[in-house]
Amino acid sequence: MIKTVATTPFQDQRPGTSGLRKKVTVFQGANYTENFIQSIFNVLEGFAGKTLVIGGDGRFYNDRVVQIAIRMAAANGFGRVIVGQGGLLSTPAASNVIRKNGAFGGIILSASHNPGGPDGDFGIKYNASNGGPAPEKITEAIFAQSKALASYKTTDTADIDLARLGATKVEGMSVEVIDPVADYATLMQGLFDFDLIRSLIKSGFSMKFDGMSAITGPYGSRIFEDLLGAPKGTVMNGTPLPDFGGHHPDPNLVHAKELCDLVIGGKGPDFGAASDGDGDRNLIVGKGIYVTPSDSLAIIAANAALAPGYAKGIAGVARSMPTSCAADRVAQKLGINQFETPTGWKFFGNLLDAGKVTVCGEESFGTGSNHVREKDGVWAVLMWLNILARRKESVASIVTKHWAEYGRNYYTRHDYEEVASDAANALVNGLRARLPSLVGQNNIVKADDFAYDDPVDGSRTTGQGIRLIFANGARIIYRLSGTGTSGATLRVYIEDYQPDSARHNLDPQVALASLITYARSVADIEKLTGRAEPTVIT
Ligand code: VG1
Ligand code: CO
C-alpha cells in the first residue's frame, strides 16, 4: 500500500562535486536517505509511468538503499525500474543503461573512491536522461527541496529479490533485474578492436588489472579475461566487497601501490591498470612508467582515431580547469575544439550532448568520451590497449614520443586531507582577497578565481578555484574538495611546461620543486593548516 510519511527536513543535503556524500551512519539516520530521494523526485517533472535506473558500487548500505529507492520510485509513480543484479552497476554502466533504455533518469549509489564499510562513506546522485550527472541547476533545486521537505512517499511492500534476473511488480511498477555487465561489454565491443587486442595478448603481451575489491572486478573479468583472452588472474582484487577489503578504492600511486610497484618497478607485466570504487576512474602504468592522468588524456586525444569507434576523428577535447594543459596542445595541432570546465563530470554533459567534444578528462584519474555521460575507467584501459595493439610499442615509448612531439607538461597534485574547515576556508579566502596584489609578483601574469560560462546553456558557475598563471604558462591552482565527508581537503595543483626533450626525464617533484615551494609559501599552507607536507601526492 502506498503511504505518505511525515518527516522533518535536513539542512545539510547539498550535493557536492558528484552527488551527496556523507558517512554511512548519517545516511542510516531516521529518514535521511528517504528525504534526499524524495527531494530528487520532487524536483523532477513528468516521470509518471517512465523508467528509472537504479544501481550502485556495492559498498556497505548499497543493498538497503536500493530497496528504499525501489519502493519510493513505485510510490512516486514511476512505471518501471531497471536495476543491476545484486543492486550493482558501475557508474559508467549505469549511464549506458539509462541511455540505451531511453530512461527518464537514474539514481546512482556511490561514494566513488571514498572508503566504505559501516564507518565509511556512502553517496547518492541523480543522473538525467542523457545518462549524465544532473547539472548544478537541478542539484541546487534538490538542495532547496531538502531544506523544506515535510513528507515522502513509499510503500509497505517487501524487499525485491535482487539476486534473480527478470521482472517483478511493486505496486503496479515493473522492476527488471538485469546483468550489470552485459550491455556495457557490448558497448565496448562496438568501440574497440577486440580481435586486435586479443591477438596482442596472445602474442605474449602481459597485463594486470586491479579491481581494488570494488565494482569493476566483474567487468574486468568478463572483458579482459573472458572476451579478450587474458589469463585467469589478470584481474586482481576482483571480488567486490562492501568495505573494499578495508582499502581506499582510489586508483593512484598510494592506494594501488602493489600494482604500481610491480609494473613501474619493471619486473612485472607490460601494462597495469586500476579503477576506483564505482568504476569511473582509471590508473595507467607501464613498465618503468606511470602515466599521469593529464598526459593520458592528451595521448588518448592524439591517438583516439586508432580505435574503430573514433576512426573518423574526434570533434574536440574538454578538460577540467586543474587538469594540465597537455590536451590543449593536441587540440591545437588537430585543429579541433578545446574547452576548460570546472571540476566534476557534470560540466562535460552539455558539451558532449551538443557534439562539441568527443573526449573529456580530469587530472583526478578520469577520462571518457561521448559513448556515455560519465568518466569511464574500463573504457580508458581498453582505449590504451587498442592504442598499444595498433602502435606495437611500449607504454613508455608512446609517452616519451608524445612529450618529444608536444613538449612535456610537468604536473603534480598535492592533497592536504582532513584539515580543519575553518583553516582551509581562511586559506582560500585569504588568497582570493590578495589576488590583485599577486599579479606582477614572481612573474605571475594572471591571478583569479575561475568562473565558467557554459557555451551551450549560458549558465555561469563561479568560485571554481584560485589560479596563479605565470608568464611562461606555468600554473598553481588551489581548490577545496567537494567530495570529502570530514573536515576539508585542500588540493594544490602545480604545472610547468618543458619544450626541450633533453629535459623530459626528471621526476615531476624535482622539475616542479621551486614552484612547489612558492605554492606553499604564498598561501601560508603550513602556518594556516599546521601541515608541512601534503598527505597524498599524485
Ligand atoms: C574529485 C575530483 C574530481 C572528480 C570528483 C568525482 O572531486 O577532484 O575531478 O570529478 O572527485 O570523482 P573533488 O571535489 O574532491 O576534488 V568520483 O570518481 O568521486 O565520482
Ligand atoms: Co569514481
Coordinates of C-alpha atoms in Angstrom, one line a residue, residues 3-510:
K3 CA 1.7 5.7 2.1
T4 CA 2.8 9.3 2.8
V5 CA 5.2 9.6 5.7
A6 CA 5.6 12.9 7.6
T7 CA 9.3 13.9 8.0
T8 CA 11.4 16.9 9.2
P9 CA 13.9 18.4 6.7
F10 CA 17.7 18.3 6.9
Q11 CA 19.8 21.4 6.3
D12 CA 23.0 19.6 5.1
Q13 CA 21.9 17.7 1.9
R14 CA 23.7 19.9 -0.6
P15 CA 25.2 17.7 -3.4
G16 CA 28.9 18.3 -3.9
T17 CA 31.2 17.7 -6.9
S18 CA 29.5 14.4 -7.5
G19 CA 26.2 14.0 -5.6
L20 CA 25.5 13.9 -1.8
R21 CA 28.3 12.2 0.1
K22 CA 28.1 11.5 3.9
K23 CA 29.2 8.9 6.4
V24 CA 27.1 5.7 6.2
T25 CA 26.0 6.5 9.8
V26 CA 24.5 9.7 8.5
F27 CA 22.5 8.0 5.7
Q28 CA 21.4 5.4 8.3
G29 CA 19.8 8.2 10.4
A30 CA 15.9 8.2 10.5
N31 CA 14.5 9.4 7.2
Y32 CA 17.9 10.8 6.0
T33 CA 18.0 8.7 2.8
E34 CA 14.3 8.8 2.2
N35 CA 14.3 12.6 2.5
F36 CA 17.0 13.0 -0.1
I37 CA 15.4 10.6 -2.6
Q38 CA 12.1 12.4 -2.2
S39 CA 13.8 15.7 -2.7
I40 CA 15.1 14.4 -6.1
F41 CA 11.7 13.2 -7.2
N42 CA 10.0 16.5 -6.1
V43 CA 12.3 18.4 -8.4
L44 CA 11.7 16.2 -11.5
E45 CA 8.7 16.7 -13.7
G46 CA 6.8 14.4 -16.0
F47 CA 8.2 11.0 -15.0
A48 CA 4.8 9.3 -14.3
G49 CA 4.9 5.8 -16.0
K50 CA 8.5 6.3 -17.1
T51 CA 11.7 4.3 -16.4
L52 CA 14.2 4.9 -13.6
V53 CA 17.6 3.1 -13.5
I54 CA 19.0 2.2 -10.0
G55 CA 22.4 0.7 -9.2
G56 CA 25.5 1.3 -7.1
D57 CA 29.0 0.4 -6.4
G58 CA 28.2 -2.3 -3.9
R59 CA 29.5 -0.6 -0.8
F60 CA 28.1 -1.2 2.6
Y61 CA 24.4 0.0 2.8
N62 CA 24.0 -0.2 -1.1
D63 CA 21.7 -3.2 -0.6
R64 CA 19.4 -1.3 1.8
V65 CA 19.2 1.9 -0.2
V66 CA 18.4 0.1 -3.4
Q67 CA 15.3 -1.4 -1.8
I68 CA 14.3 2.0 -0.3
A69 CA 14.7 3.7 -3.7
I70 CA 12.6 1.0 -5.5
R71 CA 9.7 1.4 -3.0
M72 CA 9.9 5.2 -3.3
A73 CA 10.0 5.1 -7.1
A74 CA 6.9 2.9 -7.1
A75 CA 5.1 5.2 -4.6
N76 CA 6.0 8.3 -6.6
G77 CA 4.6 6.9 -9.9
F78 CA 7.5 5.6 -12.0
G79 CA 6.3 2.9 -14.4
R80 CA 9.5 0.8 -14.5
V81 CA 12.7 0.4 -12.6
I82 CA 15.8 -1.2 -14.1
V83 CA 18.2 -2.4 -11.5
G84 CA 21.5 -4.2 -11.7
Q85 CA 21.7 -7.7 -10.3
G86 CA 22.6 -7.5 -6.6
G87 CA 21.9 -3.8 -6.8
L88 CA 25.2 -3.3 -8.7
L89 CA 26.0 -1.1 -11.6
S90 CA 29.3 0.7 -12.2
T91 CA 28.8 4.4 -12.7
P92 CA 29.6 4.3 -16.5
A93 CA 27.5 1.2 -16.9
A94 CA 24.5 2.9 -15.2
S95 CA 25.0 5.9 -17.6
N96 CA 24.8 3.4 -20.5
V97 CA 21.7 1.6 -19.2
I98 CA 19.9 5.0 -18.9
R99 CA 20.8 5.9 -22.5
K100 CA 20.2 2.6 -24.0
N101 CA 16.7 2.2 -22.5
G102 CA 15.6 5.8 -23.0
A103 CA 15.1 6.0 -19.3
F104 CA 13.9 9.2 -17.6
G105 CA 17.0 9.2 -15.3
G106 CA 18.9 7.2 -12.8
I107 CA 19.8 7.0 -9.1
I108 CA 23.4 6.0 -8.6
L109 CA 24.6 4.9 -5.2
S110 CA 28.2 5.6 -4.8
A111 CA 30.9 7.5 -2.8
S112 CA 33.3 6.6 -5.6
H113 CA 36.9 6.4 -4.3
N114 CA 36.0 7.2 -0.7
P115 CA 36.5 4.3 1.8
G116 CA 33.4 2.1 2.5
G117 CA 32.1 -0.2 5.3
P118 CA 29.9 0.7 8.3
D119 CA 32.2 3.5 9.3
G120 CA 33.0 4.6 5.8
D121 CA 31.2 6.8 3.3
F122 CA 28.0 6.5 1.2
G123 CA 26.6 8.6 -1.6
I124 CA 23.6 9.2 -3.8
K125 CA 23.4 11.1 -7.1
Y126 CA 20.8 11.7 -9.7
N127 CA 21.6 11.3 -13.4
A128 CA 19.4 12.7 -16.1
S129 CA 18.0 11.2 -19.3
N130 CA 21.3 11.8 -21.2
G131 CA 23.0 9.5 -18.7
G132 CA 25.0 12.3 -17.1
P133 CA 25.1 13.7 -13.6
A134 CA 22.4 16.3 -13.1
P135 CA 23.6 19.9 -13.8
E136 CA 24.0 22.4 -11.0
K137 CA 20.6 23.9 -11.7
I138 CA 19.0 20.6 -10.7
T139 CA 21.3 19.8 -7.8
E140 CA 20.7 23.2 -6.3
A141 CA 16.9 22.7 -6.7
I142 CA 17.2 19.3 -4.9
F143 CA 19.1 21.0 -2.1
A144 CA 16.4 23.7 -1.8
Q145 CA 13.7 21.0 -1.6
S146 CA 15.5 19.0 1.0
K147 CA 15.7 22.0 3.3
A148 CA 11.9 22.3 3.4
L149 CA 10.7 18.7 2.9
A150 CA 7.6 17.7 5.0
S151 CA 6.8 14.2 3.8
Y152 CA 7.9 11.4 1.5
K153 CA 6.1 8.6 -0.3
T154 CA 6.8 4.9 0.0
T155 CA 5.1 1.6 0.1
D156 CA 5.0 -1.2 2.6
T157 CA 5.9 -3.9 0.0
A158 CA 8.6 -6.5 0.9
D159 CA 12.2 -6.4 -0.4
I160 CA 12.7 -7.4 -4.0
D161 CA 14.9 -10.5 -4.7
L162 CA 17.8 -8.7 -6.5
A163 CA 19.8 -11.9 -6.9
R164 CA 17.4 -13.2 -9.6
L165 CA 17.4 -11.8 -13.1
G166 CA 14.0 -11.0 -14.5
A167 CA 10.9 -8.9 -13.9
T168 CA 8.5 -8.5 -11.0
K169 CA 6.0 -5.9 -9.8
V170 CA 5.9 -3.4 -6.9
E171 CA 2.6 -1.6 -6.6
G172 CA 2.0 -1.8 -10.4
M173 CA 5.5 -0.6 -11.3
S174 CA 7.6 -3.2 -13.0
V175 CA 11.1 -4.0 -11.7
E176 CA 13.6 -5.6 -14.1
V177 CA 16.8 -7.1 -12.6
I178 CA 19.5 -7.1 -15.3
D179 CA 23.0 -8.4 -15.7
P180 CA 25.2 -5.3 -14.8
V181 CA 28.0 -6.2 -17.2
A182 CA 26.3 -7.4 -20.4
D183 CA 25.2 -4.2 -22.1
Y184 CA 28.4 -2.4 -21.1
A185 CA 30.5 -5.2 -22.6
T186 CA 28.5 -4.9 -25.8
L187 CA 29.1 -1.2 -25.9
M188 CA 32.8 -1.7 -25.5
Q189 CA 32.9 -4.3 -28.3
G190 CA 31.4 -1.7 -30.7
L191 CA 34.1 0.9 -29.9
F192 CA 37.3 -1.1 -29.8
D193 CA 39.0 -3.7 -31.9
F194 CA 38.7 -6.7 -29.7
D195 CA 40.2 -9.1 -32.3
L196 CA 43.4 -6.9 -32.5
I197 CA 43.7 -6.7 -28.7
R198 CA 43.1 -10.4 -28.4
S199 CA 46.0 -11.1 -30.8
L200 CA 48.2 -8.7 -28.8
I201 CA 47.5 -10.6 -25.6
K202 CA 48.0 -13.9 -27.4
S203 CA 51.4 -12.8 -28.7
G204 CA 52.7 -12.6 -25.1
F205 CA 51.8 -9.0 -24.1
S206 CA 51.0 -9.2 -20.3
M207 CA 48.8 -7.1 -18.2
K208 CA 47.3 -6.8 -14.7
F209 CA 44.0 -5.0 -13.8
D210 CA 43.4 -4.1 -10.1
G211 CA 39.7 -4.0 -9.3
M212 CA 40.5 -2.8 -5.8
S213 CA 37.8 -5.1 -4.4
A214 CA 35.3 -2.7 -5.9
I215 CA 32.7 -2.7 -8.7
T216 CA 35.0 -3.2 -11.7
G217 CA 36.1 -6.8 -10.8
P218 CA 33.2 -8.4 -12.7
Y219 CA 33.6 -6.0 -15.6
G220 CA 37.3 -6.7 -15.8
S221 CA 37.0 -10.5 -15.6
R222 CA 34.3 -10.6 -18.3
I223 CA 36.1 -8.2 -20.7
F224 CA 39.8 -8.8 -20.1
E225 CA 39.8 -12.5 -19.3
D226 CA 36.7 -13.9 -20.9
L227 CA 36.4 -11.8 -24.1
L228 CA 40.0 -10.7 -24.7
G229 CA 41.6 -14.0 -23.6
A230 CA 43.9 -12.6 -20.9
P231 CA 44.8 -15.5 -18.4
K232 CA 42.8 -16.0 -15.3
G233 CA 44.3 -13.9 -12.5
T234 CA 44.9 -10.9 -14.8
V235 CA 42.2 -9.2 -12.7
M236 CA 43.5 -8.8 -9.1
N237 CA 41.2 -7.9 -6.1
G238 CA 38.3 -8.8 -8.5
T239 CA 35.6 -9.6 -6.0
P240 CA 33.5 -6.5 -4.9
L241 CA 33.4 -6.3 -1.1
P242 CA 31.2 -4.0 0.9
D243 CA 34.2 -2.5 2.7
F244 CA 36.7 -2.8 -0.3
G245 CA 38.8 -5.0 1.9
G246 CA 39.4 -2.1 4.2
H247 CA 41.3 -0.1 1.5
H248 CA 40.6 3.2 -0.3
P249 CA 39.3 2.1 -3.7
D250 CA 41.3 5.1 -5.2
P251 CA 43.5 4.1 -8.2
N252 CA 46.6 6.1 -7.6
L253 CA 50.3 5.6 -6.6
V254 CA 49.4 5.5 -2.9
H255 CA 46.3 3.2 -2.8
A256 CA 47.2 1.0 -5.8
K257 CA 50.8 0.6 -4.5
E258 CA 51.1 -3.1 -5.0
L259 CA 50.2 -2.9 -8.7
C260 CA 52.4 0.2 -9.2
D261 CA 55.4 -1.3 -7.6
L262 CA 55.0 -4.4 -9.7
V263 CA 54.6 -2.7 -13.1
I264 CA 56.6 0.5 -12.7
G265 CA 59.3 -1.5 -11.0
G266 CA 59.9 -3.2 -14.4
K267 CA 59.8 -6.8 -13.2
G268 CA 56.0 -7.3 -13.7
P269 CA 53.7 -7.2 -16.7
D270 CA 54.0 -4.8 -19.7
F271 CA 50.8 -2.9 -18.7
G272 CA 48.9 -2.3 -15.5
A273 CA 45.6 -0.5 -14.8
A274 CA 43.2 0.0 -12.0
S275 CA 39.8 1.5 -11.4
D276 CA 38.0 3.0 -8.4
G277 CA 35.1 2.2 -6.2
D278 CA 32.4 2.9 -8.8
G279 CA 34.4 2.2 -11.9
D280 CA 34.7 5.7 -13.4
R281 CA 38.4 6.3 -12.7
N282 CA 41.5 4.8 -14.3
L283 CA 45.1 4.4 -13.5
I284 CA 47.5 3.6 -16.3
V285 CA 51.1 2.3 -15.7
G286 CA 53.6 0.6 -18.0
K287 CA 57.0 -1.0 -17.5
G288 CA 59.1 1.7 -15.8
I289 CA 56.5 4.5 -16.2
Y290 CA 53.5 6.0 -14.5
V291 CA 51.2 7.9 -16.9
T292 CA 49.8 11.0 -15.3
P293 CA 46.0 11.3 -16.0
S294 CA 46.6 14.6 -17.7
D295 CA 49.1 13.0 -20.1
S296 CA 46.8 10.1 -20.6
L297 CA 44.0 12.4 -21.7
A298 CA 46.4 14.1 -24.2
I299 CA 47.7 10.8 -25.5
I300 CA 44.2 9.4 -25.9
A301 CA 43.1 12.5 -27.8
A302 CA 46.1 12.3 -30.1
N303 CA 45.6 8.6 -30.8
A304 CA 41.8 8.0 -30.5
A305 CA 41.4 7.6 -34.2
L306 CA 43.3 4.3 -33.9
A307 CA 40.2 2.8 -32.3
P308 CA 37.4 1.8 -34.6
G309 CA 34.7 3.8 -32.7
Y310 CA 36.7 7.0 -33.2
A311 CA 38.2 6.3 -36.6
K312 CA 36.6 9.4 -38.1
G313 CA 38.5 11.6 -35.6
I314 CA 37.3 13.5 -32.6
A315 CA 35.3 16.8 -32.5
G316 CA 37.1 18.3 -29.6
V317 CA 38.6 17.8 -26.1
A318 CA 37.4 19.2 -22.8
R319 CA 39.4 19.1 -19.6
S320 CA 38.7 20.4 -16.1
M321 CA 40.5 23.6 -15.2
P322 CA 43.1 22.0 -12.8
T323 CA 44.0 19.3 -15.4
S324 CA 47.3 20.1 -17.2
C325 CA 47.2 21.9 -20.5
A326 CA 48.8 18.9 -22.3
A327 CA 45.5 18.1 -24.1
D328 CA 45.2 21.7 -25.3
R329 CA 48.3 21.2 -27.4
V330 CA 46.9 18.2 -29.1
A331 CA 43.6 20.0 -29.8
Q332 CA 45.6 22.9 -31.4
K333 CA 47.6 20.6 -33.6
L334 CA 44.5 18.6 -34.7
G335 CA 42.6 21.8 -35.2
I336 CA 39.7 20.7 -33.0
N337 CA 37.6 22.3 -30.2
Q338 CA 39.1 22.7 -26.8
F339 CA 37.2 23.6 -23.6
E340 CA 38.2 24.2 -20.0
T341 CA 35.4 23.5 -17.4
P342 CA 35.1 23.4 -13.6
T343 CA 35.9 20.2 -11.7
G344 CA 33.3 17.5 -12.0
W345 CA 31.9 15.5 -14.8
K346 CA 28.5 17.3 -14.7
F347 CA 30.1 20.2 -16.7
F348 CA 31.0 18.0 -19.7
G349 CA 27.4 16.8 -20.4
N350 CA 26.3 19.8 -22.3
L351 CA 29.4 19.9 -24.5
L352 CA 29.1 16.2 -25.2
D353 CA 25.3 16.4 -26.0
A354 CA 26.0 19.3 -28.3
G355 CA 28.7 17.3 -30.2
K356 CA 31.3 20.0 -29.4
V357 CA 33.7 17.5 -27.9
T358 CA 34.2 13.7 -28.1
V359 CA 36.8 13.1 -25.4
C360 CA 36.9 14.6 -21.9
G361 CA 39.2 14.2 -18.9
E362 CA 40.2 15.3 -15.4
E363 CA 43.6 15.1 -13.6
S364 CA 41.9 13.0 -10.9
F365 CA 42.2 9.8 -12.9
G366 CA 39.1 10.4 -15.0
T367 CA 38.8 10.0 -18.8
G368 CA 35.9 9.3 -21.0
S369 CA 34.1 10.0 -24.3
N370 CA 30.7 10.6 -25.8
H371 CA 29.8 6.9 -25.5
V372 CA 28.3 7.6 -22.1
R373 CA 28.0 10.7 -19.9
E374 CA 30.3 9.7 -17.1
K375 CA 34.0 9.2 -17.0
D376 CA 34.8 5.5 -17.6
G377 CA 37.7 3.5 -16.1
V378 CA 37.4 0.3 -18.2
W379 CA 36.9 2.3 -21.4
A380 CA 40.2 4.1 -20.8
V381 CA 42.0 0.8 -20.2
L382 CA 40.6 -0.6 -23.5
M383 CA 41.5 2.6 -25.3
W384 CA 45.1 2.2 -24.1
L385 CA 45.1 -1.5 -25.1
N386 CA 43.7 -0.6 -28.6
I387 CA 46.4 2.1 -29.0
L388 CA 49.2 -0.3 -27.8
A389 CA 47.9 -3.0 -30.1
R390 CA 47.9 -0.7 -33.1
R391 CA 51.2 1.0 -32.4
K392 CA 53.0 -2.1 -31.3
E393 CA 55.2 0.0 -28.9
S394 CA 55.6 0.0 -25.1
V395 CA 53.7 2.5 -22.9
A396 CA 57.0 4.3 -22.1
S397 CA 57.8 4.7 -25.8
I398 CA 54.3 6.1 -26.6
V399 CA 54.6 8.6 -23.7
T400 CA 58.1 9.8 -24.3
K401 CA 57.4 10.2 -28.1
H402 CA 54.3 12.2 -27.1
W403 CA 56.4 14.6 -25.0
A404 CA 59.0 14.9 -27.7
E405 CA 56.3 15.9 -30.2
Y406 CA 54.3 18.3 -28.0
G407 CA 56.6 19.1 -25.1
R408 CA 56.1 17.9 -21.5
N409 CA 53.6 19.4 -19.1
Y410 CA 55.2 18.5 -15.8
Y411 CA 52.4 18.1 -13.3
T412 CA 51.6 17.2 -9.8
R413 CA 48.7 17.4 -7.3
H414 CA 49.4 17.8 -3.6
D415 CA 46.4 17.0 -1.3
Y416 CA 46.2 18.1 2.3
E417 CA 43.4 15.8 3.7
E418 CA 41.2 16.4 6.7
V419 CA 42.4 19.8 7.6
A420 CA 40.2 22.0 9.8
S421 CA 37.4 23.5 7.6
D422 CA 38.0 26.9 9.1
A423 CA 41.7 26.9 8.3
A424 CA 41.0 25.7 4.7
N425 CA 38.4 28.4 4.2
A426 CA 40.7 31.0 5.6
L427 CA 43.5 30.0 3.3
V428 CA 41.3 30.2 0.2
N429 CA 39.6 33.4 1.2
G430 CA 43.0 34.9 2.1
L431 CA 44.3 34.1 -1.4
R432 CA 41.1 35.4 -3.0
A433 CA 41.5 38.7 -1.2
R434 CA 45.1 39.1 -2.3
L435 CA 44.6 38.2 -6.0
P436 CA 45.1 41.7 -7.4
S437 CA 48.3 42.2 -5.4
L438 CA 49.8 38.8 -6.6
V439 CA 49.8 39.9 -10.3
G440 CA 53.4 41.0 -11.1
Q441 CA 54.9 39.1 -8.2
N442 CA 57.3 36.3 -9.3
N443 CA 56.2 36.6 -13.0
I444 CA 52.5 36.0 -12.3
V445 CA 50.6 37.4 -15.2
K446 CA 47.1 36.4 -14.1
A447 CA 45.6 35.6 -10.7
D448 CA 41.8 34.9 -10.5
D449 CA 39.1 32.7 -9.1
F450 CA 38.0 30.5 -12.0
A451 CA 34.4 31.1 -13.4
Y452 CA 32.8 29.1 -16.2
D453 CA 30.3 30.3 -18.8
D454 CA 28.6 27.2 -20.3
P455 CA 28.7 27.8 -24.0
V456 CA 25.6 25.6 -24.5
D457 CA 23.0 26.7 -21.9
G458 CA 24.6 30.1 -20.9
S459 CA 24.8 29.3 -17.2
R460 CA 27.6 30.8 -15.2
T461 CA 29.4 28.9 -12.4
T462 CA 31.8 30.9 -10.1
G463 CA 34.3 30.2 -7.3
Q464 CA 35.8 27.2 -9.0
G465 CA 39.4 27.5 -7.9
I466 CA 42.2 30.1 -7.3
R467 CA 44.5 30.3 -10.3
L468 CA 48.0 31.7 -10.4
I469 CA 49.2 31.8 -14.0
F470 CA 52.9 32.6 -14.8
A471 CA 54.4 34.4 -17.8
N472 CA 55.8 31.1 -19.2
G473 CA 52.4 29.3 -18.8
A474 CA 53.2 27.6 -15.5
R475 CA 50.2 27.4 -13.2
I476 CA 49.4 26.9 -9.5
I477 CA 45.8 26.2 -8.6
Y478 CA 44.2 25.9 -5.2
R479 CA 40.7 24.5 -4.5
L480 CA 38.8 22.7 -1.8
S481 CA 37.5 19.2 -2.4
G482 CA 33.7 18.8 -2.9
T483 CA 33.6 15.0 -2.3
G484 CA 35.0 14.6 1.3
T485 CA 32.9 13.8 4.4
S486 CA 35.1 15.0 7.2
G487 CA 37.0 18.3 7.6
A488 CA 38.3 19.9 4.4
T489 CA 40.7 18.7 1.8
L490 CA 42.9 21.3 0.2
R491 CA 44.1 20.4 -3.3
V492 CA 47.1 22.2 -4.8
Y493 CA 47.8 21.6 -8.5
I494 CA 51.2 22.6 -9.9
E495 CA 52.2 22.6 -13.6
D496 CA 55.1 23.7 -15.7
Y497 CA 55.8 23.3 -19.4
Q498 CA 59.1 22.0 -20.7
P499 CA 59.5 22.0 -24.5
D500 CA 63.1 20.7 -24.5
S501 CA 63.1 16.9 -24.8
A502 CA 66.6 16.7 -23.3
R503 CA 64.9 17.8 -20.1
H504 CA 62.0 15.4 -20.1
N505 CA 63.5 12.8 -17.8
L506 CA 63.0 14.5 -14.4
D507 CA 60.9 13.4 -11.5
P508 CA 58.0 15.9 -11.5
Q509 CA 58.6 16.7 -7.8
V510 CA 62.2 17.7 -8.8

